[in-house]
PDB file of C-alpha atoms and ligand atoms in Angstrom:
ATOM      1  CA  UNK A 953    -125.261-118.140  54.378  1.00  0.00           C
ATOM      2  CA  UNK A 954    -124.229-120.628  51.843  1.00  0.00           C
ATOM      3  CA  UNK A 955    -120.333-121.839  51.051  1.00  0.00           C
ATOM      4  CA  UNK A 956    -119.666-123.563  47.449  1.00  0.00           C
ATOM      5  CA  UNK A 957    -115.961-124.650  46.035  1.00  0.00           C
ATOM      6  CA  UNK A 958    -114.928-126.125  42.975  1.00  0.00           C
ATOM      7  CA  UNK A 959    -113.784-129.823  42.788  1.00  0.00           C
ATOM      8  CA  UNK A 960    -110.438-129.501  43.601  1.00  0.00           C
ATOM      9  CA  UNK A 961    -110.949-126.315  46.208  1.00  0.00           C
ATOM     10  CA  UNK A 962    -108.721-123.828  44.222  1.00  0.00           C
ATOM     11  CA  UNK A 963    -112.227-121.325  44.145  1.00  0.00           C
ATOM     12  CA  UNK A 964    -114.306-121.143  46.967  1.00  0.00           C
ATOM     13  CA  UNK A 965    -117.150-118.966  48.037  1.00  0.00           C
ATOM     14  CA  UNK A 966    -119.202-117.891  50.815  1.00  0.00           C
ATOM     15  CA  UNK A 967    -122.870-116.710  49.920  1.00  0.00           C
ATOM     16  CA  UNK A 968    -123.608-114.013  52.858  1.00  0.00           C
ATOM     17  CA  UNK A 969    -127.000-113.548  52.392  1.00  0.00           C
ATOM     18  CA  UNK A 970    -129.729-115.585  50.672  1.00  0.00           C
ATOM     19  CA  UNK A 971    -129.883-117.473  47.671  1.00  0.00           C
ATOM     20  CA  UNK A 972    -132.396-117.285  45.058  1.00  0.00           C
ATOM     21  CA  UNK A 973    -133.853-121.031  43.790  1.00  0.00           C
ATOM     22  CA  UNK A 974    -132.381-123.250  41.569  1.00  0.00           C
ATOM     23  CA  UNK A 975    -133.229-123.402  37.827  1.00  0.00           C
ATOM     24  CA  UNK A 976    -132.387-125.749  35.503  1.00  0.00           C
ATOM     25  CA  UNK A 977    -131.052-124.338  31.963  1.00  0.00           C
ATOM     26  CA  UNK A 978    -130.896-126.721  28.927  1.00  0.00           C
ATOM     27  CA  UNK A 979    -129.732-123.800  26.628  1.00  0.00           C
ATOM     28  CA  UNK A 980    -126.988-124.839  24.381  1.00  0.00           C
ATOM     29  CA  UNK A 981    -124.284-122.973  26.325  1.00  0.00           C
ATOM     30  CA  UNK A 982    -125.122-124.235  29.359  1.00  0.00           C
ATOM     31  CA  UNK A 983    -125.107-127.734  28.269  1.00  0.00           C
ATOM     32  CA  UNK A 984    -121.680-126.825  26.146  1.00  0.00           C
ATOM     33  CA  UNK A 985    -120.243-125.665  29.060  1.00  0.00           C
ATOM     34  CA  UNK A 986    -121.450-128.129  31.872  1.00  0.00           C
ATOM     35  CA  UNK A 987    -121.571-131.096  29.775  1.00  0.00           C
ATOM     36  CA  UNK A 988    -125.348-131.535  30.486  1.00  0.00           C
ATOM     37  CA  UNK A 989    -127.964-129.195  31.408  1.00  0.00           C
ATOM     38  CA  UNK A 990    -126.834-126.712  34.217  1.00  0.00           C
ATOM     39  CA  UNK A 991    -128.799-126.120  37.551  1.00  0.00           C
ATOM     40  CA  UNK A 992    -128.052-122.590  38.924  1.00  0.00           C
ATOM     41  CA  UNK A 993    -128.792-121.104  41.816  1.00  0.00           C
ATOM     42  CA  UNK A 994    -128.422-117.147  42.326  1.00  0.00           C
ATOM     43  CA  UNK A 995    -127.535-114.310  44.527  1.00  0.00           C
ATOM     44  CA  UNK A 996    -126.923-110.904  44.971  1.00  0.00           C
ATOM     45  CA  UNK A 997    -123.127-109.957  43.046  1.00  0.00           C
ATOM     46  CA  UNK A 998    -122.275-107.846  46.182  1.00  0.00           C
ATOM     47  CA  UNK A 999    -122.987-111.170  48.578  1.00  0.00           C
ATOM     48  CA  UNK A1000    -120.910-113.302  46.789  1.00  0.00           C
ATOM     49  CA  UNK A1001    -117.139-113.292  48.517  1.00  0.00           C
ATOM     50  CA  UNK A1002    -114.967-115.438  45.904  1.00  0.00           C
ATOM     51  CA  UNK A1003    -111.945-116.679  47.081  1.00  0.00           C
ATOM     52  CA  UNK A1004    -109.347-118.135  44.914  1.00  0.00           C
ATOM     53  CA  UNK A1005    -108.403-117.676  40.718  1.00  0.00           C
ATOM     54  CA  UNK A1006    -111.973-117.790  38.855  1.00  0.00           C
ATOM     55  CA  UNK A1007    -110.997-117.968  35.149  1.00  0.00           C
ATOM     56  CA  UNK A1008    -113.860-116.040  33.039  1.00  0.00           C
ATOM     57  CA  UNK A1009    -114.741-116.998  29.455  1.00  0.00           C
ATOM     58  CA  UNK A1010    -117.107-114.642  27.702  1.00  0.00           C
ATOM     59  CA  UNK A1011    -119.361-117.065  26.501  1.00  0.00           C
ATOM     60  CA  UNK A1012    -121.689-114.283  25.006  1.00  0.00           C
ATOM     61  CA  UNK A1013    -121.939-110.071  24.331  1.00  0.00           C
ATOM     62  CA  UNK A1014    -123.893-110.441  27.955  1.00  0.00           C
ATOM     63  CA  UNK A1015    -122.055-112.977  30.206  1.00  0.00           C
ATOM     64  CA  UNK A1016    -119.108-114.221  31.205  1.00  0.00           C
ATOM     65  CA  UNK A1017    -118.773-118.036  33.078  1.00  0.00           C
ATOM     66  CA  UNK A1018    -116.498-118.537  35.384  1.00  0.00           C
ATOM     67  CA  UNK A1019    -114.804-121.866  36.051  1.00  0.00           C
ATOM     68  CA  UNK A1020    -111.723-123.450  37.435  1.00  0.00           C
ATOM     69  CA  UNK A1021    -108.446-123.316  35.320  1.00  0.00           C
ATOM     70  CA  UNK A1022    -107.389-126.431  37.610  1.00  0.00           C
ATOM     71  CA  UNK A1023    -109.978-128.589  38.048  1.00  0.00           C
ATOM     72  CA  UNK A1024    -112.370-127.330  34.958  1.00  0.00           C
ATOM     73  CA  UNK A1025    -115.752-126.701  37.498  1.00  0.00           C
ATOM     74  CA  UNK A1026    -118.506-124.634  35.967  1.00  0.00           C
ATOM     75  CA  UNK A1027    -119.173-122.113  38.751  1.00  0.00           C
ATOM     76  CA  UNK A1028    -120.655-118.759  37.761  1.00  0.00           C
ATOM     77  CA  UNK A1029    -122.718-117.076  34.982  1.00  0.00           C
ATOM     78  CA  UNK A1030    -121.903-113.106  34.974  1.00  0.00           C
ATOM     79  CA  UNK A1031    -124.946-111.864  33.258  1.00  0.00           C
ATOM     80  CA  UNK A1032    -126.171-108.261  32.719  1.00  0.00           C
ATOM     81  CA  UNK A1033    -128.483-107.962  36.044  1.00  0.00           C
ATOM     82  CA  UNK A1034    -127.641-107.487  39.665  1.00  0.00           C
ATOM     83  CA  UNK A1035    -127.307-111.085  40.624  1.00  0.00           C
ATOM     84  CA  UNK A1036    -124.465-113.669  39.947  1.00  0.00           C
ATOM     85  CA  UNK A1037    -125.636-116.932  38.793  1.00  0.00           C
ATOM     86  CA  UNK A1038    -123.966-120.061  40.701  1.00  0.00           C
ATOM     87  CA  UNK A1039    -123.993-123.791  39.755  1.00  0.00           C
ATOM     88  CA  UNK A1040    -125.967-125.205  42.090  1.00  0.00           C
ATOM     89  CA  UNK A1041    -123.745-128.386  42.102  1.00  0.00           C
ATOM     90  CA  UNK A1042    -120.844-126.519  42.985  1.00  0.00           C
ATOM     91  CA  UNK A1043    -122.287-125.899  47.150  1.00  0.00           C
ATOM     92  CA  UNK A1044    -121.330-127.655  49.891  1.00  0.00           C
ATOM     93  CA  UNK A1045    -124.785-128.048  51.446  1.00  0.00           C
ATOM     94  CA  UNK A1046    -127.713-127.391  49.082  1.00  0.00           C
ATOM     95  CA  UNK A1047    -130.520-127.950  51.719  1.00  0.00           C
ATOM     96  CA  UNK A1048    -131.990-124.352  51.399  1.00  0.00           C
ATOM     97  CA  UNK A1049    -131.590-124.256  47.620  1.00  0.00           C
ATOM     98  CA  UNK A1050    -134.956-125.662  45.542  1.00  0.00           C
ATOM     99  CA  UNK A1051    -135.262-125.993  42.078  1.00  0.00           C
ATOM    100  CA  UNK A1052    -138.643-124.721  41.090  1.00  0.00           C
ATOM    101  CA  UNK A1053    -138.370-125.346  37.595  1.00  0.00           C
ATOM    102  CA  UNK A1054    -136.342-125.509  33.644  1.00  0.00           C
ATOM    103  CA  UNK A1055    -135.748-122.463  31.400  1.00  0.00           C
ATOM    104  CA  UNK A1056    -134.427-122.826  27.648  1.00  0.00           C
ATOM    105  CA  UNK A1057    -136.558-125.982  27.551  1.00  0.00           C
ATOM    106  CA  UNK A1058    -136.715-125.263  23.407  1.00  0.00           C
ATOM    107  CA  UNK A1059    -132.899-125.799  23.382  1.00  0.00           C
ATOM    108  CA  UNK A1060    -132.885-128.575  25.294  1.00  0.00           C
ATOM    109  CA  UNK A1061    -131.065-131.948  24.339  1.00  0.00           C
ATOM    110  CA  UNK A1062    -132.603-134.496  21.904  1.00  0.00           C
ATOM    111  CA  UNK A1063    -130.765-137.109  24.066  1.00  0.00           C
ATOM    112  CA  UNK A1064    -133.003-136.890  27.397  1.00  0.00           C
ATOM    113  CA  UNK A1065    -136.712-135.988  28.575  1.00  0.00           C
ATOM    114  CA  UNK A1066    -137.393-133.456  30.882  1.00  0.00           C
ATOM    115  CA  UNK A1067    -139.662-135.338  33.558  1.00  0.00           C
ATOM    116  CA  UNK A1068    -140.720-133.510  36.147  1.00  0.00           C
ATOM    117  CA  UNK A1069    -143.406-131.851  36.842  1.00  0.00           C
ATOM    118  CA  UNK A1070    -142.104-128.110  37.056  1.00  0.00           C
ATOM    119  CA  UNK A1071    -142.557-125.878  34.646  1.00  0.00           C
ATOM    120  CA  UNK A1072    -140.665-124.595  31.914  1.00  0.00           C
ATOM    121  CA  UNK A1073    -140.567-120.636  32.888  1.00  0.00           C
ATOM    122  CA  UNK A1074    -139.342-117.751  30.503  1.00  0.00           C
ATOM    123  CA  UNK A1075    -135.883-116.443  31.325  1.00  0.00           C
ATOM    124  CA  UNK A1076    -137.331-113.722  33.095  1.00  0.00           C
ATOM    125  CA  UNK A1077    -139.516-115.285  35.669  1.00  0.00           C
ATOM    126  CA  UNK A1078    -136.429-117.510  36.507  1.00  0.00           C
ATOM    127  CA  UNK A1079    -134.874-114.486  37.508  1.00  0.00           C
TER     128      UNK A1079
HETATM  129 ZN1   ZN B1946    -110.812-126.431  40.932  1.00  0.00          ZN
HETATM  130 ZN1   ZN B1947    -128.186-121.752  30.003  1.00  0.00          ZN
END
């Protein structure tokens, strides 16, 4: 079980089951959206108890995002499969979260290197 909140605690959540690991997304609507590349974390839509006034932008035909009207926190990507994607940054204890890698490494900003060593995975084997 995981809990998450935006910066100024308007939106919370509480994760009751497990959450999928962490990928990194340096596609231009992440980066657009979080100001740099995005780290998300997933789970299960039906796990995920929101509490509080998400605002949802349909950032795409496929996906909304859902962030704070308040405080402006990127917290969810609503995409077309069963899980709800959750910026990573946004939980209050991340220790059983791991990011196992980048997708959209092709969009990725001319500004910074990605460094690591994980890989750069197609969209579908992040999922
Ligand atoms: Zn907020
Ligand atoms: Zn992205």
């Amino acid at each position: 079980m995981s809990t998450g909140s935006c910066l100024c605690g308007a939106v919370s959540y509480l994760v009751r089951g497990p959450l999928f690991p962490v990928v990194a997304c340096h596609c231009t609507q992440c980066r657009k959206s979080s100001g740099h590349f995005a780290a998300l974390t997933s789970a299960a839509r039906e796990l995920v108890l929101i509490s509080g006034e998400v605002t949802w932008y349909p950032s795409s035909e496929i996906a909304n995002r859902g962030f704070c009207a308040t405080c402006g926190s990127s917290l969810f990507w609503d995409g077309p499969g069963p899980d709800l994607s959750i910026h990573a940054g946004t939980l209050d204890d991340s220790e059983d979260a791991e990011l196992i890698g980048h997708i959209f490494c092709a969009e990725k900003g001319a500004y910074y290197e990605i460094t690591d060593d994980l890989p750069c995975l197609e969209y579908n084997e992040a999922e």
